[in-house]
Amino acid sequence: MILRLEITLMSGVDDGLHFNHSTENGDGQLDDQRWTISIGRREDSDICLRHDIYVSRQHALIYWDGHRWWLQDCNSTNGTFIESRGADERVSGTIPINPGELFRVGRTWMRIEPTE
Amino acid sequence: MPAITLRDILINARQETVQMRHFYIGVEHLFIALLQIQGGLAGSILQSQGLTPDYVIEAIRRKAGRGTPQRLWVGIPYTPRAELVLDIAKEFALETGHEEAGERELLRAILEEGDNLATRTLRMLGTDLESLAQAARVYTSTTEAQPPDLAVIFGANFDRAETIEREHLFILRRMFASYPSIRVERRLTGFRKALILVVTPIQADEREAASVVAKIDLADNILDEVQRYEQHVKSALPLQAARLEDPPTAPEVSELAGIKYTLVASSGITPEDLRTRVRDRGADGLGRLLKQELYIRFCKNWWHQNRLFRFQVWMEYDWLLPPILTLDAVEEAEPPANACILHIPFNRARVKTRLKELEFGDTVILENFVVQRVDYQANVLKLAIGYGDEADKRAYKVEVRGLNLSKDHFYRGEVIERLVGRVWKTRHDVLVEAALALHPDFDLRSRWIPTGKSRVLNPLLIYDDLLDRHINGSQSKIHGDLHLGNVLIGPSGSMWLIDFGHTRDGHTLFDWATFEVSLLGDAVMPGLDESWESARLVLQHILFLNTRTPVKSADSRISAAMEAVEAVRDIVEECLTDETRWDEYYIALGLCALRAITWDTMSLGGRRLMFLLAGLMALEVNHAALVPDTLTPSPDEDVALSPGASTPKTDVIDDMTPGSQGRLDIDSPRHRGFNQQSNEPDL
C-alpha cells in the first residue's frame, strides 16, 4: 500500500507552503509498524522548519500506525500545541491527530490535508 | 477621499511586519494594513459588525506572536499564501475592469481565501465571514475620527537633554491608558538600561493622582521582576513601601514591558533616588536616615529573617565576578584529546586546578551549561552552570563569542549539551586588565600593595582562595541590588526600595556590602579627586571603621558620607551571625569591591579605592583566620595594618601560592596570538 501525507503550513514566512510525502518516494521512515515523518529545524528532517527559531532541532513526529495519524512531541523546548476551544493546548507525549486539525510546532501552525 | 492604492497598503503592511519583527508579508499583515487605513473599507465593515479595528488588530497580533530581532532571510518576502491572495485580488480587479487591485479587491481576496491567519482570527472572534464578504462587495465607507492619544507632558525637574524613545513612550501610554494625561516628573538614575520615571497621572477633572514610579525594560526582565516580587517581596513589605499593584503592561507587539510601583504615602510627594539626592545636596544626615528609615523599617521581614547558613564563598559570590572564561567558539571538528572538559556536576577543587592551567587558545569543552542570556548586540552567549534564583546556579559564568547567533538559535534557560571553544580570556585576564586601567603606581605583581603608611594584600592574587573559604553566616531575604539608585527618598526623608529584579534568599550581608560599595563610589569619592592619594586617604578611614573607632576626625570633604558608611557598619554589626566574626562581612565586601573595579560606570578614583579595599578586606579575612574564634582580633597586633608601621616590603609572588593564580601576564594578556608557548611569569 502506498501512503501519502500532505502537510500545509498555516503561519509564518512559509505560510501556505505544501509538503508532499509518500512511501513511494522513500520519504520518511518506514518499518513494519508505522510510517514516520519527522519535523524539526535539522536539515535532514522530513519537514524542515529552518525559518522558525522556536522549533527544536528534532521537534515532533507524525506517524501512521495502519489505522490513523498520531502526533508526538519529542520533548521540544518550546512545545507542540493543538487548538482547543480557542486556546493553545500543549501536547505531551503522543496524541491522535485528524486531517484538517491545526497544530503548532514552535511558532508555526500547520495541518494535515485530507487525502482521498 | 483619494483612492487608496495597493502601494499604500503594501507600505502599511511592510511597516507592520517590521514592527512585529516578522520580516515577511503574510496575509495577516495585508489585513492589518487594510484595517489601519483611517476610515477605510475593512475597518468600517468590521465596525458595522460590532468590532473595532484596534481590537481585531490586537487579536491577530497576539495570534501571530512577535518575532525576534534576528533575520533569517534577506528582504521582506511574501508568503506563498500572500502571493495567492494577491493573485486572487488581481483577478477581482480584472473582473471589475480595473488595472490594479485596491482596498476592496484585496479585502475580498483575503475573505475568499478564507484559510489565513486573519480569517481564522475573525472566526475565533465569532465573526460571520459570509456577511463580511457580502458587505465587502457593496459597502460604501464613511470617514470617522480616531480617539486622541494620552497626552504626555514633562515636569520642571525632567532633564530636557533626556529623550524618551518612541517604543518606551508607547509602553508608557499603555500603562496610563485610563488617564487623559500624565506628567513625567523626573528620570531616576539606574545603571542598567531600564527607564525608570516618576510619573504623576492627571485625571479628567485635572486633579492629580499620587505619583508612581514607572519602570520600562525588556519584557523578560520585567516579567522576571514581577515574579520575584510575588515570590519574595509582596508578603514582606512594611506599611510604607513601593508596591506593584497593577499587573505588568506587556503588549504582545513590543519586546518592552512596564510596571508601576505605587508609593504608599501621602500624595503630592515626588521622591528622588538617593544617588541624585547625594549628588545634589550632599550626604548630611544620611547615616541617621539609613538606620531609621531604611534598616529599621525593612529589617523585620528582610535582613532579620536570618537562618543559619553555612556556605562556601563561591556559592554566593562567584557569579558576581567576571566570567571564568571567555571563549571563541570553534566548529566542532576533532577537539584535541587533552582538551579541558567542564561539565556538571562540578568538583570545585578539580575545576579550579584545570582553570589555572588554561592558556590563551586552549580548547575547552562545555557540557550541559545553561544559557543565561543571549546578547545579540555584542554577539555573545552567556552561560552558567544552572538556572534559577539561587546564586550558586549562576556561578561559573562562561561567555562564548563568535557563534552565529542568528543562525544557531539559543534560548534563555536552554541546556547546551556541548559547546567547544578556545580560551580568549580568563577571569584573571579580565581583572588584570581592569587593574591596569587604574594606572597603578605600584607593582601589580607583588604580593603586597602599599597604602601609604601600611599595606594590603594584592587582591588579584588572593580572590580565588577567598572563594574557597567556608563561612558560617546567615541567609535571609535580600534585595540583591541595594545601591543608592534603588532607594527612593521623599522630602521628609521617607525611604522606599524599588527594583526587585534580583531579590532572592541569599547571604544576608550581601545587601550591605553592595550598599557600602555604592556609598563609597557615589557619595564619598565625589568629594575628592581621582588620585591614588585620595583613594588611600579613604582607605585609612575605612581602616578606622574596621576597628570600630568612631569617625571623629574624618576629612571635612567626606565626613558626612563617611558617617553614612559608619551607619552601614552599625547595621552590619546587628546582622553578623557572630558579632566577633567580622570576616563574614569583610569577605562579602572584598568581593563586591573587586567586582567594582571592572565597572565603567564607576569613576577612576572610585575604582582605585575598590582595588585597595578588596586588598584590605583580603588581609582582614586572612588575619581573622589566624586568630582563634574566641579572640577578638585587634588590628594593633598586625604590624602590616597598624598606622605608622614600617615601610611596606615588596615581596615577589614566587614564594606564594603555586600555580597560575600567581601568574600575571600583565604585558599582553589579550593579544598574545595563538602561540602555545608556555607563559611562565616574566619577573
CSV table of N, CA and C in Angstrom, one decimal, chain A residues 32-85:
chain,number,residue,atom,x,y,z
A,32,ASP,N,7.8,-2.1,9.9
A,32,ASP,CA,6.6,-3.0,10.0
A,32,ASP,C,5.4,-2.3,10.6
A,33,GLN,N,5.7,-1.5,11.6
A,33,GLN,CA,4.6,-1.0,12.5
A,33,GLN,C,4.1,0.3,11.9
A,34,ARG,N,5.0,1.2,11.5
A,34,ARG,CA,4.5,2.5,11.2
A,34,ARG,C,5.3,3.3,10.2
A,35,TRP,N,4.7,4.3,9.7
A,35,TRP,CA,5.4,5.2,8.7
A,35,TRP,C,5.6,6.6,9.4
A,36,THR,N,6.8,7.0,9.6
A,36,THR,CA,7.1,8.2,10.4
A,36,THR,C,7.7,9.3,9.6
A,37,ILE,N,7.1,10.5,9.9
A,37,ILE,CA,7.6,11.8,9.2
A,37,ILE,C,8.1,12.7,10.3
A,38,SER,N,9.4,13.1,10.2
A,38,SER,CA,9.9,14.0,11.3
A,38,SER,C,9.8,15.5,11.0
A,39,ILE,N,9.6,16.2,12.1
A,39,ILE,CA,9.5,17.7,11.9
A,39,ILE,C,10.6,18.3,12.8
A,40,GLY,N,11.3,19.2,12.3
A,40,GLY,CA,12.4,19.9,13.2
A,40,GLY,C,13.1,20.9,12.4
A,41,ARG,N,14.1,21.5,13.1
A,41,ARG,CA,14.9,22.5,12.4
A,41,ARG,C,16.1,21.9,11.7
A,42,ARG,N,16.4,20.6,12.0
A,42,ARG,CA,17.5,19.9,11.4
A,42,ARG,C,17.3,19.8,9.9
A,43,GLU,N,18.4,19.9,9.2
A,43,GLU,CA,18.3,19.9,7.7
A,43,GLU,C,17.7,18.6,7.2
A,44,ASP,N,18.0,17.5,8.0
A,44,ASP,CA,17.6,16.2,7.5
A,44,ASP,C,16.1,15.8,7.9
A,45,SER,N,15.5,16.8,8.6
A,45,SER,CA,14.1,16.5,8.9
A,45,SER,C,13.2,16.4,7.7
A,46,ASP,N,12.2,15.5,7.7
A,46,ASP,CA,11.3,15.4,6.5
A,46,ASP,C,10.6,16.7,6.3
A,47,ILE,N,10.2,17.4,7.4
A,47,ILE,CA,9.6,18.7,7.3
A,47,ILE,C,10.5,19.6,8.0
A,48,CYS,N,11.4,20.3,7.3
A,48,CYS,CA,12.4,21.1,7.9
A,48,CYS,C,11.9,22.6,8.0
A,49,LEU,N,11.8,23.0,9.3
A,49,LEU,CA,11.3,24.4,9.5
A,49,LEU,C,12.5,25.3,9.9
A,50,ARG,N,13.3,25.6,8.9
A,50,ARG,CA,14.5,26.3,9.2
A,50,ARG,C,14.3,27.7,9.6
A,51,HIS,N,13.1,28.3,9.3
A,51,HIS,CA,12.8,29.7,9.5
A,51,HIS,C,12.1,30.0,10.8
A,52,ASP,N,11.9,29.0,11.6
A,52,ASP,CA,11.2,29.2,12.9
A,52,ASP,C,12.2,28.9,14.0
A,53,ILE,N,12.7,29.9,14.7
A,53,ILE,CA,13.7,29.7,15.7
A,53,ILE,C,13.1,29.0,17.0
A,54,TYR,N,11.8,28.9,17.0
A,54,TYR,CA,11.2,28.3,18.2
A,54,TYR,C,11.1,26.8,18.0
A,55,VAL,N,11.5,26.3,16.9
A,55,VAL,CA,11.4,24.9,16.6
A,55,VAL,C,12.7,24.2,17.0
A,56,SER,N,12.6,23.1,17.7
A,56,SER,CA,13.8,22.4,18.2
A,56,SER,C,14.4,21.7,17.0
A,57,ARG,N,15.7,21.2,17.2
A,57,ARG,CA,16.4,20.5,16.2
A,57,ARG,C,15.6,19.3,15.8
A,58,GLN,N,15.2,18.6,16.7
A,58,GLN,CA,14.3,17.4,16.5
A,58,GLN,C,13.0,17.7,17.3
A,59,HIS,N,11.9,18.1,16.7
A,59,HIS,CA,10.8,18.7,17.4
A,59,HIS,C,9.6,17.8,17.6
A,60,ALA,N,9.2,17.2,16.5
A,60,ALA,CA,8.0,16.4,16.6
A,60,ALA,C,8.0,15.3,15.5
A,61,LEU,N,7.1,14.3,15.7
A,61,LEU,CA,6.9,13.3,14.7
A,61,LEU,C,5.5,13.1,14.4
A,62,ILE,N,5.2,12.8,13.1
A,62,ILE,CA,3.8,12.4,12.8
A,62,ILE,C,4.0,11.0,12.2
A,63,TYR,N,3.1,10.1,12.7
A,63,TYR,CA,3.2,8.7,12.1
A,63,TYR,C,1.9,8.1,11.9
A,64,TRP,N,1.9,7.2,11.0
A,64,TRP,CA,0.7,6.4,10.6
A,64,TRP,C,0.9,5.0,11.2
A,65,ASP,N,0.0,4.5,12.0
A,65,ASP,CA,0.2,3.2,12.6
A,65,ASP,C,-0.7,2.1,11.9
A,66,GLY,N,-1.2,2.4,10.7
A,66,GLY,CA,-2.0,1.5,10.0
A,66,GLY,C,-3.5,1.8,10.1
A,67,HIS,N,-3.8,2.6,11.2
A,67,HIS,CA,-5.2,3.0,11.4
A,67,HIS,C,-5.5,4.4,11.3
A,68,ARG,N,-4.5,5.2,11.9
A,68,ARG,CA,-4.7,6.7,11.9
A,68,ARG,C,-3.4,7.4,12.1
A,69,TRP,N,-3.5,8.7,12.1
A,69,TRP,CA,-2.3,9.6,12.2
A,69,TRP,C,-2.1,9.9,13.7
A,70,TRP,N,-0.9,9.9,14.1
A,70,TRP,CA,-0.5,10.3,15.5
A,70,TRP,C,0.5,11.4,15.5
A,71,LEU,N,0.4,12.3,16.5
A,71,LEU,CA,1.4,13.4,16.6
A,71,LEU,C,2.1,13.3,17.9
A,72,GLN,N,3.5,13.2,17.8
A,72,GLN,CA,4.3,13.0,19.0
A,72,GLN,C,5.2,14.2,19.2
A,73,ASP,N,5.3,14.7,20.4
A,73,ASP,CA,6.2,15.8,20.7
A,73,ASP,C,7.5,15.1,21.2
A,74,CYS,N,8.7,15.5,20.7
A,74,CYS,CA,9.9,14.9,21.1
A,74,CYS,C,10.6,15.7,22.1
A,75,ASN,N,9.9,16.0,23.2
A,75,ASN,CA,10.5,16.8,24.3
A,75,ASN,C,11.1,18.1,23.8
A,76,SER,N,10.4,18.8,22.9
A,76,SER,CA,10.9,20.0,22.3
A,76,SER,C,10.9,21.1,23.4
A,77,THR,N,11.8,22.1,23.2
A,77,THR,CA,11.9,23.2,24.1
A,77,THR,C,10.7,24.0,24.2
A,78,ASN,N,10.1,24.4,23.1
A,78,ASN,CA,9.0,25.3,23.1
A,78,ASN,C,7.7,24.7,22.8
A,79,GLY,N,7.7,23.3,22.7
A,79,GLY,CA,6.4,22.6,22.7
A,79,GLY,C,5.7,22.5,21.3
A,80,THR,N,4.8,21.6,21.3
A,80,THR,CA,3.9,21.3,20.2
A,80,THR,C,2.5,21.5,20.8
A,81,PHE,N,1.6,22.2,20.0
A,81,PHE,CA,0.3,22.6,20.5
A,81,PHE,C,-0.8,22.2,19.5
A,82,ILE,N,-2.0,22.0,20.1
A,82,ILE,CA,-3.1,21.9,19.2
A,82,ILE,C,-4.1,23.0,19.7
A,83,GLU,N,-5.0,23.3,18.8
A,83,GLU,CA,-6.0,24.3,19.1
A,83,GLU,C,-7.1,23.6,19.8
A,84,SER,N,-7.5,24.1,21.0
A,84,SER,CA,-8.5,23.5,21.8
A,84,SER,C,-9.4,24.6,22.3
A,85,ARG,N,-10.6,24.7,21.9
A,85,ARG,CA,-11.5,25.7,22.3
A,85,ARG,C,-10.9,27.1,22.4
